[in-house]
XYZ file of C-alpha atoms in Angstrom:
684
model
C 29.226 0.411 14.454
C 27.019 1.067 11.415
C 23.808 3.052 11.506
C 22.161 0.127 9.738
C 22.341 -1.877 12.950
C 18.731 -3.042 13.169
C 18.314 -3.576 9.429
C 21.574 -5.516 9.016
C 20.655 -7.608 12.098
C 17.304 -8.558 10.528
C 18.723 -9.162 7.043
C 21.625 -11.250 8.334
C 19.168 -13.427 10.289
C 16.990 -13.906 7.191
C 20.053 -14.815 5.081
C 20.536 -17.814 7.427
C 16.921 -18.848 6.763
C 17.130 -18.225 2.993
C 20.168 -20.545 2.838
C 17.872 -23.396 3.963
C 14.761 -22.878 1.802
C 15.823 -23.993 -1.694
C 12.995 -26.053 -3.308
C 11.063 -26.173 0.004
C 7.495 -25.530 1.102
C 7.925 -22.694 3.624
C 5.580 -22.258 6.605
C 5.764 -18.939 8.466
C 3.947 -17.744 11.580
C 2.525 -14.197 11.601
C 5.373 -12.553 13.579
C 8.095 -14.020 11.333
C 6.097 -13.055 8.236
C 6.048 -9.486 9.559
C 9.817 -9.504 10.177
C 10.371 -10.780 6.618
C 7.916 -8.189 5.222
C 9.922 -5.250 6.656
C 13.372 -6.833 6.436
C 13.751 -8.239 2.915
C 10.261 -8.918 1.518
C 8.529 -12.136 0.445
C 9.903 -11.793 -3.121
C 13.408 -12.415 -1.724
C 12.155 -15.590 -0.018
C 10.427 -16.809 -3.205
C 13.639 -16.224 -5.183
C 15.554 -18.321 -2.648
C 12.935 -21.122 -2.859
C 13.306 -21.000 -6.660
C 10.638 -23.558 -7.499
C 7.115 -22.750 -8.680
C 5.758 -26.019 -7.210
C 6.708 -24.859 -3.705
C 4.746 -22.321 -1.730
C 4.690 -19.962 1.208
C 2.046 -20.995 3.733
C 0.781 -19.697 7.034
C 1.804 -21.890 9.953
C -1.531 -22.936 11.491
C -3.286 -26.219 12.408
C -5.354 -26.187 9.182
C -2.351 -25.528 6.900
C -2.142 -27.662 3.755
C 0.541 -30.345 3.926
C 3.188 -31.139 1.286
C 2.364 -33.393 -1.664
C 4.518 -36.149 -3.196
C 6.369 -33.600 -5.383
C 7.253 -31.506 -2.298
C 9.771 -33.504 -0.236
C 11.225 -30.568 1.739
C 9.684 -28.228 4.317
C 11.046 -25.274 6.271
C 9.095 -23.967 9.287
C 9.999 -20.435 10.418
C 8.598 -19.738 13.890
C 8.861 -16.860 16.348
C 7.970 -18.867 19.461
C 9.093 -21.603 21.835
C 8.923 -25.116 20.333
C 6.493 -26.523 22.877
C 2.787 -27.295 23.359
C 0.448 -26.207 20.575
C 3.344 -25.292 18.243
C 4.758 -28.839 18.369
C 1.267 -30.323 17.910
C 0.753 -28.191 14.786
C 4.176 -29.276 13.454
C 3.243 -32.917 14.022
C -0.161 -32.558 12.308
C 1.263 -30.839 9.200
C 4.185 -33.290 8.853
C 2.022 -36.400 9.399
C -0.282 -35.450 6.505
C 2.638 -34.661 4.150
C 5.278 -36.516 2.148
C 8.269 -34.680 3.560
C 11.702 -36.333 3.709
C 13.608 -33.275 4.871
C 12.350 -30.861 7.560
C 14.034 -27.744 8.912
C 12.517 -25.934 11.914
C 13.813 -22.441 12.652
C 12.907 -20.836 16.000
C 13.558 -17.217 16.963
C 14.047 -18.348 20.594
C 17.480 -19.363 21.815
C 18.053 -22.920 23.164
C 18.792 -21.647 26.699
C 15.206 -20.335 26.943
C 13.895 -23.746 25.800
C 15.748 -25.272 28.765
C 14.062 -22.772 31.123
C 10.668 -23.559 29.553
C 11.319 -27.250 30.202
C 12.052 -26.620 33.920
C 15.830 -27.237 33.681
C 17.428 -25.424 36.692
C 20.045 -22.713 35.868
C 22.950 -24.756 37.334
C 22.098 -27.790 35.182
C 21.582 -25.530 32.134
C 25.074 -24.046 32.642
C 26.589 -27.549 32.468
C 24.872 -28.122 29.093
C 26.667 -25.174 27.445
C 27.350 -25.970 23.794
C 24.788 -28.805 23.760
C 21.197 -28.563 22.490
C 19.224 -31.506 23.916
C 15.765 -29.909 23.386
C 16.472 -29.321 19.688
C 17.994 -32.813 19.285
C 14.927 -34.477 20.824
C 12.657 -32.531 18.452
C 14.827 -33.593 15.461
C 14.176 -37.233 16.417
C 10.445 -36.533 16.682
C 10.430 -34.886 13.232
C 11.984 -38.031 11.675
C 9.434 -40.150 13.522
C 6.543 -38.035 12.122
C 8.024 -38.149 8.591
C 7.890 -41.927 8.977
C 11.576 -42.802 8.544
C 14.403 -42.268 11.064
C 16.888 -41.971 8.147
C 15.191 -38.849 6.775
C 16.809 -35.470 7.535
C 15.629 -33.148 10.305
C 17.252 -29.981 11.543
C 16.216 -27.601 14.356
C 18.084 -24.320 14.744
C 17.844 -20.913 16.416
C 17.942 -17.755 14.266
C 17.183 -14.427 16.033
C 14.233 -13.224 13.908
C 13.170 -10.707 16.551
C 12.750 -7.428 14.682
C 10.665 -5.835 11.970
C 12.917 -2.920 11.002
C 10.712 0.003 9.949
C 13.656 2.429 9.515
C 17.376 2.649 10.403
C 16.428 4.236 13.757
C 13.207 2.306 14.460
C 12.404 -1.389 14.849
C 9.499 -3.363 16.306
C 9.051 -6.808 17.859
C 5.916 -8.341 16.232
C 5.989 -11.479 18.412
C 5.567 -9.262 21.513
C 2.920 -6.869 20.132
C 0.578 -7.690 23.053
C 3.178 -7.287 25.815
C 1.963 -4.415 27.990
C 3.120 -3.093 31.394
C 1.207 -4.166 34.510
C -1.340 -2.066 36.418
C -2.170 -1.994 40.162
C -5.183 -4.284 39.517
C -2.711 -6.970 38.322
C -1.081 -6.912 41.781
C -4.415 -8.080 43.296
C -4.537 -10.954 40.783
C -0.952 -11.952 41.661
C -1.817 -11.846 45.397
C -4.857 -14.089 44.873
C -2.621 -16.657 43.152
C -0.178 -16.776 46.124
C -2.348 -16.856 49.267
C 0.338 -18.514 51.404
C 3.088 -16.000 50.503
C 3.797 -12.426 51.585
C 1.275 -10.016 50.080
C 2.577 -7.570 47.464
C 1.713 -4.030 48.518
C 2.071 -2.375 45.092
C 3.673 -2.593 41.643
C 7.047 -1.475 43.001
C 7.238 -4.768 44.952
C 6.585 -6.979 41.899
C 9.736 -8.758 40.690
C 10.605 -11.780 38.550
C 9.929 -14.220 41.410
C 6.335 -13.004 41.796
C 5.300 -12.991 38.101
C 3.265 -15.675 36.357
C 5.313 -18.306 34.539
C 3.806 -17.323 31.157
C 4.825 -13.669 31.507
C 8.283 -14.579 32.777
C 8.894 -16.885 29.792
C 7.614 -14.223 27.387
C 10.094 -11.750 28.885
C 12.878 -14.334 28.622
C 12.052 -14.918 24.907
C 12.261 -11.143 24.291
C 15.534 -10.918 26.242
C 16.990 -13.784 24.174
C 16.349 -11.746 20.995
C 17.695 -8.497 22.471
C 20.851 -10.281 23.597
C 21.369 -11.492 20.004
C 20.919 -7.899 18.764
C 23.621 -6.667 21.198
C 25.889 -9.462 19.969
C 25.323 -8.382 16.339
C 26.066 -4.755 17.233
C 29.216 -5.895 19.041
C 28.304 -4.131 22.274
C 28.393 -4.842 25.969
C 25.207 -3.278 27.293
C 24.393 -1.518 30.554
C 20.683 -1.950 31.354
C 18.434 0.758 32.807
C 14.678 0.953 33.459
C 11.847 3.407 34.043
C 8.760 1.590 35.371
C 7.972 -1.730 37.032
C 7.762 -4.150 34.066
C 10.752 -2.439 32.430
C 12.716 -3.052 35.628
C 12.032 -6.808 35.424
C 12.956 -6.975 31.702
C 16.135 -4.905 32.205
C 17.229 -7.079 35.160
C 16.587 -10.232 33.105
C 18.741 -8.943 30.229
C 21.507 -7.791 32.626
C 21.635 -11.269 34.188
C 20.907 -13.381 31.065
C 23.381 -16.265 31.487
C 24.146 -16.875 27.754
C 25.169 -13.192 27.402
C 28.019 -13.417 29.914
C 30.631 -14.772 27.460
C 29.813 -12.398 24.597
C 30.022 -9.409 26.967
C 33.609 -10.342 27.872
C 34.759 -10.034 24.242
C 32.512 -7.149 23.071
C 34.482 -4.068 22.022
C 31.596 -1.547 21.839
C 29.421 -0.232 24.658
C 25.725 0.700 24.731
C 23.059 1.797 27.187
C 19.730 -0.016 26.901
C 16.915 1.916 28.596
C 13.494 0.262 28.962
C 10.444 2.489 29.578
C 6.894 1.427 30.549
C 4.276 2.762 28.141
C 1.665 3.040 30.911
C 3.611 5.893 32.538
C 2.470 8.095 29.641
C -0.526 7.019 27.564
C -1.248 10.652 26.648
C 1.333 10.456 23.870
C -0.112 7.184 22.609
C -3.759 8.302 22.329
C -3.146 12.010 21.557
C -3.474 13.580 18.091
C -0.763 16.238 18.465
C 1.748 14.331 16.292
C 1.795 16.321 13.054
C 2.795 13.266 11.016
C 1.276 11.823 7.833
C 2.302 8.217 8.642
C 0.417 8.337 11.972
C -2.724 9.325 10.081
C -2.189 6.599 7.449
C -1.831 3.959 10.206
C -4.943 5.301 11.952
C -7.389 5.457 9.045
C -6.453 2.707 6.564
C -7.448 -0.905 7.362
C -4.825 -3.109 8.982
C -2.956 -5.577 6.771
C -4.317 -9.006 7.893
C -2.005 -10.796 10.328
C 0.171 -7.686 10.781
C 0.388 -5.210 13.667
C 2.429 -2.478 11.951
C 1.216 -2.156 8.358
C -1.961 -1.264 6.459
C -3.805 -2.225 3.278
C -3.637 0.254 0.399
C -6.413 -0.131 -2.169
C -4.735 -0.592 -5.585
C -7.895 -0.887 -7.739
C -7.335 2.632 -9.138
C -4.282 1.411 -11.049
C -6.279 -1.309 -12.829
C -9.047 -1.270 -15.451
C -11.544 -2.530 -12.833
C -14.338 -0.253 -11.692
C -13.830 0.937 -8.112
C -16.942 -1.000 -6.996
C -17.270 -2.671 -3.588
C -17.111 -6.217 -5.083
C -13.815 -5.472 -6.885
C -11.971 -4.363 -3.738
C -10.731 -7.878 -2.927
C -9.819 -8.878 -6.492
C -6.574 -6.896 -6.509
C -3.947 -7.597 -3.849
C -3.573 -4.629 -1.489
C -0.502 -2.424 -1.420
C 1.311 -1.637 1.852
C 3.808 0.728 3.495
C 6.805 -1.610 3.871
C 8.969 -1.388 0.726
C 12.027 -3.406 1.683
C 13.249 -4.140 -1.884
C 12.661 -0.760 -3.516
C 15.358 1.788 -2.555
C 13.444 4.803 -3.975
C 10.220 3.893 -2.151
C 12.159 3.142 1.049
C 13.780 6.585 0.834
C 10.328 8.185 0.516
C 8.996 6.089 3.432
C 11.874 7.231 5.663
C 11.238 10.843 4.616
C 7.550 10.446 5.590
C 8.564 9.110 9.012
C 10.866 12.065 9.617
C 8.878 15.072 8.358
C 5.757 16.979 9.353
C 2.455 16.330 7.586
C 2.638 19.243 5.124
C 6.250 18.559 4.093
C 5.497 14.837 3.775
C 2.658 15.435 1.296
C 4.961 17.712 -0.764
C 7.625 15.001 -0.664
C 5.122 12.462 -2.086
C 4.331 14.904 -4.918
C 8.047 15.476 -5.632
C 8.744 11.734 -5.867
C 5.749 11.160 -8.175
C 6.747 14.042 -10.454
C 10.362 12.838 -10.669
C 9.300 9.240 -11.384
C 6.842 10.387 -14.115
C 9.554 12.580 -15.683
C 12.008 9.665 -15.749
C 9.406 7.553 -17.555
C 8.659 10.438 -20.010
C 5.000 10.504 -18.949
C 2.981 13.618 -19.972
C 3.073 15.414 -16.611
C 1.393 18.781 -15.997
C 3.306 20.630 -13.297
C 1.354 22.580 -10.693
C 2.779 24.450 -7.728
C 1.131 25.556 -4.500
C -0.908 23.419 -2.135
C -0.902 19.674 -2.733
C -4.414 18.203 -3.123
C -5.526 14.555 -3.243
C -6.870 15.210 -6.773
C -3.482 16.472 -7.954
C -1.666 13.404 -6.533
C -4.304 11.103 -8.093
C -3.783 12.692 -11.524
C -0.025 11.984 -11.267
C -0.657 8.384 -10.137
C -3.073 7.796 -13.075
C -0.269 8.643 -15.545
C 1.300 5.271 -14.679
C -1.966 3.371 -15.138
C -1.611 1.927 -18.654
C 2.164 1.750 -18.733
C 3.222 -1.662 -17.410
C 6.940 -0.881 -17.488
C 6.472 2.353 -15.505
C 4.127 0.552 -13.068
C 6.729 -2.145 -12.438
C 9.556 0.345 -11.985
C 7.694 2.497 -9.459
C 5.280 0.081 -7.785
C 6.494 0.859 -4.245
C 6.257 4.611 -4.765
C 2.710 4.273 -6.178
C 1.632 2.289 -3.089
C 2.861 5.096 -0.810
C 1.236 7.673 -3.124
C -2.130 5.903 -3.002
C -1.850 5.464 0.788
C -1.404 9.254 1.018
C -4.378 10.008 -1.266
C -6.690 7.550 0.512
C -5.711 9.017 3.887
C -6.193 12.656 2.832
C -9.673 11.831 1.466
C -10.710 9.660 4.429
C -13.503 11.098 6.651
C -11.550 10.027 9.772
C -8.689 12.359 8.775
C -10.992 15.381 9.090
C -11.870 14.115 12.573
C -8.186 14.114 13.555
C -8.356 17.925 13.897
C -11.528 17.657 16.043
C -9.648 15.374 18.432
C -6.716 17.767 18.500
C -8.964 20.750 19.282
C -10.746 18.889 22.095
C -7.424 17.675 23.568
C -6.134 21.269 23.631
C -9.322 22.375 25.345
C -8.889 19.584 27.921
C -5.318 20.707 28.654
C -6.569 24.214 29.494
C -9.496 22.852 31.576
C -7.308 20.482 33.620
C -5.253 23.388 34.920
C -8.221 25.582 35.728
C -10.813 23.165 37.108
C -11.323 19.890 38.933
C -11.518 16.472 37.310
C -15.322 16.392 37.733
C -15.652 19.598 35.637
C -13.452 18.041 32.924
C -15.641 14.903 32.866
C -18.748 17.083 32.618
C -17.307 18.590 29.421
C -17.207 15.095 27.936
C -20.767 14.212 28.949
C -22.676 15.927 26.077
C -20.430 14.116 23.560
C -21.615 10.664 24.677
C -24.428 9.973 22.209
C -26.233 6.765 21.206
C -25.732 5.543 17.611
C -29.118 6.830 16.381
C -28.218 10.410 17.423
C -24.623 10.464 16.141
C -23.429 12.200 12.986
C -20.032 11.609 11.318
C -18.556 14.416 13.439
C -19.605 12.776 16.726
C -17.441 10.352 18.683
C -18.011 6.581 18.549
C -17.794 4.589 21.833
C -14.212 3.524 20.959
C -13.223 7.160 20.360
C -14.765 8.193 23.681
C -12.570 5.591 25.388
C -9.529 7.157 23.659
C -10.525 10.581 25.063
C -11.062 9.156 28.567
C -7.592 7.565 28.507
C -6.161 10.942 27.439
C -7.932 12.720 30.325
C -6.878 10.245 33.034
C -3.300 9.827 31.784
C -2.524 13.544 31.403
C -4.193 14.472 34.733
C -2.156 12.021 36.748
C -2.909 11.732 40.454
C -5.991 13.685 41.544
C -7.930 13.919 44.783
C -11.031 11.761 44.950
C -14.018 13.638 46.346
C -17.830 13.572 46.236
C -17.930 15.734 43.069
C -15.584 13.392 41.228
C -17.662 10.386 42.294
C -20.791 12.053 40.917
C -19.023 13.151 37.697
C -17.704 9.638 37.061
C -21.104 8.160 37.866
C -22.812 10.269 35.162
C -20.199 9.342 32.538
C -20.386 5.645 33.489
C -24.169 5.613 33.203
C -24.150 7.411 29.830
C -21.420 5.100 28.435
C -23.150 1.928 29.635
C -26.371 3.122 27.962
C -24.541 3.901 24.681
C -22.933 0.423 24.647
C -26.409 -1.142 25.034
C -27.887 0.935 22.217
C -25.210 0.180 19.614
C -26.858 -1.480 16.612
C -23.738 -3.634 16.221
C -20.938 -4.168 18.740
C -17.437 -3.522 17.354
C -14.780 -6.228 18.005
C -13.384 -4.067 20.844
C -16.789 -3.636 22.525
C -17.420 -7.380 22.171
C -14.211 -8.059 24.112
C -14.934 -5.379 26.726
C -18.536 -6.474 27.409
C -18.044 -10.205 26.824
C -21.056 -10.158 24.439
C -20.885 -10.949 20.731
C -24.115 -9.092 19.948
C -25.892 -6.016 21.320
C -29.108 -8.078 21.608
C -27.512 -10.084 24.454
C -26.090 -7.011 26.191
C -28.137 -6.031 29.241
C -27.647 -2.696 31.012
C -26.380 -4.595 34.078
C -23.674 -6.378 32.009
C -22.764 -3.153 30.254
C -22.546 -1.259 33.531
C -20.237 -3.778 35.195
C -17.965 -3.698 32.098
C -17.842 0.132 32.337
C -16.989 -0.092 36.065
C -13.986 -2.264 35.136
C -12.913 0.279 32.498
C -12.883 2.985 35.173
C -10.767 0.812 37.482
C -8.168 0.718 34.684
C -8.516 4.475 34.075
C -7.863 5.190 37.774
C -4.835 2.855 37.569
C -3.504 4.864 34.612
C -4.019 8.155 36.481
C -1.890 6.774 39.329
C 0.752 5.154 37.105
C 3.402 7.794 37.919
C 2.737 7.835 41.697
C 6.002 5.975 42.442
C 8.075 8.331 40.309
C 10.037 11.026 42.119
C 11.153 13.007 39.093
C 8.829 12.014 36.213
C 5.680 12.654 38.225
C 3.845 14.665 35.573
C 3.464 15.045 31.806
C 1.331 18.170 32.282
C 2.837 21.663 32.108
C 0.410 24.246 33.569
C -0.196 27.447 31.597
C 0.779 30.974 32.702
C 0.375 34.544 31.374
C 2.606 33.878 28.365
C 2.085 30.168 27.574
C -0.912 27.885 27.288
C -0.953 24.662 29.298
C 0.796 21.872 27.409
C 1.763 18.215 27.451
C 5.430 17.245 27.902
C 6.063 13.655 26.752
C 7.586 11.354 29.372
C 10.002 9.998 26.741
C 11.272 13.539 26.148
C 11.778 14.007 29.899
C 13.667 10.691 30.104
C 15.991 11.548 27.183
C 16.639 15.058 28.553
C 17.487 13.584 31.953
C 19.848 11.001 30.392
C 21.809 13.752 28.650
C 21.537 16.378 31.398
C 24.938 18.179 31.243
C 25.100 18.233 35.084
C 24.980 14.379 35.034
C 23.123 14.011 38.345
C 22.579 10.440 39.559
C 19.340 9.417 37.826
C 16.461 9.167 40.284
C 13.773 7.342 38.292
C 16.082 5.736 35.706
C 17.231 2.665 37.621
C 20.458 0.871 36.737
C 20.214 -2.941 36.731
C 23.371 -4.593 37.978
C 24.707 -7.693 36.229
C 26.423 -9.711 38.897
C 28.866 -9.149 41.726
C 31.205 -6.490 40.248
C 28.324 -4.104 39.729
C 26.947 -4.749 43.195
C 30.358 -4.046 44.755
C 30.617 -0.805 42.744
C 27.194 0.263 43.984
C 28.083 -0.668 47.566
C 31.474 1.121 47.555
C 29.919 4.210 45.982
C 28.160 4.841 49.320
C 31.456 5.666 51.045
C 34.028 6.052 48.227
C 34.213 8.013 44.982
C 33.177 5.312 42.503
C 31.362 6.422 39.366
C 28.110 4.529 39.036
C 27.012 3.532 35.520
C 25.117 6.357 33.819
C 22.928 5.945 30.696
C 24.823 8.713 28.858
C 28.194 6.955 29.242
C 28.142 5.177 25.883
C 28.114 6.141 22.167
C 24.930 4.101 21.488
C 21.573 4.504 23.254
C 18.914 1.845 22.677
C 15.571 3.037 24.008
C 12.975 0.251 24.295
C 9.368 1.342 24.923
C 7.446 -1.605 26.413
C 3.868 -1.435 25.108
C 4.286 0.432 21.808
C 5.575 3.722 20.407
C 4.123 6.274 17.972
C 5.859 7.487 14.816
C 6.037 11.035 16.283
C 7.684 9.802 19.482
C 10.315 7.855 17.530
C 11.058 10.948 15.406
C 11.219 13.162 18.510
C 13.792 10.817 20.153
C 15.831 10.511 16.924
C 16.035 14.336 16.614
C 16.491 15.090 20.326
C 19.438 12.792 21.154
C 22.002 14.269 18.697
C 20.925 17.806 19.673
C 21.678 17.058 23.356
C 24.846 15.014 22.808
C 26.252 15.173 19.259
C 27.817 11.934 18.057
C 25.502 9.692 20.076
C 23.660 7.130 17.988
C 20.117 6.180 19.019
C 17.917 3.208 18.144
C 14.255 3.186 19.171
C 12.804 -0.277 19.745
C 9.257 -1.100 20.771
C 6.725 -3.875 20.836
C 4.599 -2.217 18.110
C 3.799 0.989 16.204
C 0.802 2.599 17.879
C -2.291 4.359 16.653
C -4.708 5.869 19.230
C -7.279 3.039 19.015
C -4.661 0.360 19.879
C -4.507 1.592 23.478
C -8.103 0.748 24.572
C -7.461 -2.766 23.214
C -4.142 -3.180 25.076
C -5.413 -1.536 28.246
C -8.916 -2.963 28.598
C -8.890 -6.361 26.847
C -5.358 -7.822 27.105
C -4.568 -10.479 29.701
C -1.268 -8.890 30.683
C -0.278 -11.580 33.194
C -1.034 -14.588 30.977
C 0.301 -14.080 27.430
C -0.654 -17.026 25.191
C 2.427 -19.237 24.784
C 0.399 -22.168 23.465
C 1.071 -24.411 26.476
């Protein structure tokens, strides 16, 4: 089993697509574009198309159709071929002159049967047949206007955007987020005639909304294809309620049964709910340059895991505001440049200070290779010093072309180091450390009172003060790290003061940010009354209380807070670290909170016999490969921590970290407060 598992899986999938695109107009949706971007890059796709009259286009209702000189189209889609997706296909094809259409979907045909209400028994009888795809092929010919034209619909598992050999993300599921207790009330309201669900622990696949269940099934279809590529039979485990449903779905995924019989390798797949520990997601303790780059540079449009790097400095343009959009932005993903990819992987795996020195080393070596007049300087690396090295490449087109990827990462570093938000990172860190000490020594109401003076309206804030979005990040930190706390009169009063101050600040914002617009339901602060603002803040606090109680059902992973003593300050112990340490505990106790999901009768019999006979139950440390999937996003620091921790606990074990997205602190308020977790948008 190669360490390039996730990258080879992605590249092999794209090779199947590239084989189809010669002389075609190619339409991609955002998630597939992101997979391509990290896997092999758009230049590889353009090479395969090989015709300047053909283009890459975004798959959307308003997309331009194909002209008379463009008879072939390839649509590369991450979703189910149903509803709005099929309507968009029809609209684009009907206004084009295509004679040959290929539609690639990242979702396996078995899931299309489920989406079309075909019962499991009937679906099993259709093994080897693809009626849903065949019907769509007929429709495509109909829309092209001639039943003798060529149409092809096929499944290619374009699930992952592989950021590194040990880390991959699932762009199509970037908004998938574990459920909260408030979602149980919504589920109960939708099933008045059925037994009421008492809490999250009682939620299973039969009680979920159809949209969420299908989303999970689409994800499982991709993960099953990954296991097939890796040649492994997987044992599924879960920590948390949504993870339990996903793990059970993968364990019992009907199309996986045959491949598991012939698989020679073995792996443990452990799913973990992000909501059990949001402290790690919103905290600033990760001493990692990439986390800061992701946090301060603007997001690359249409992407969830990459940023825009301003490249104007390498041109003769003045760095004026109006020139910013004239030069295409750079980015972090450098899939076709081995030297830049090596630097990127080094940045992911080193601390901030070492990472900045690594950027300098790469720039110096590249300049030396190009015989550029470099002035060496030792000591501390400054943004000015890095800029002076980058400017050496400016008027040398050959050197620019040879080292374009490296220069993008160099400029990303410079722009991050100079960014005012980077200075604020340390303020966050200092306040979080203060909170950790306070939580051990005082009640929750005292901790909230510490936050109160920091809640300031826009006309009283300086650059060092916290914006409303940043205050929400701090509140999530407080409630997640505290965990369960006793509710008393003091806490009620403390929360009341913070709620009132926050509601007032929302009302006094001169302009509402996109996040505040979603939270308040108002597109402008003019329309935001105190009453509206206050009820939005009340809802935020319902979610915060839910987060504080997220670990209530855990027996072992009840806390991420380590109280201080005479020799050590209070600290935060990541849940993911606790999970990995428990998996590789040399005593091998039966895991308490890491549930094993049985796949059929044999497993159930094993579990049953183990009550009165010596039968070894499956354990997540049994296999040479551990795949850890964090549902709801992972940070760069967490992925590095897992990658370093596993081989130190059990040498020879390979680990792959998968997640729905790479997180920066401000993603969490969006996912927590504004995402409809129960009704993901499937387009039908």
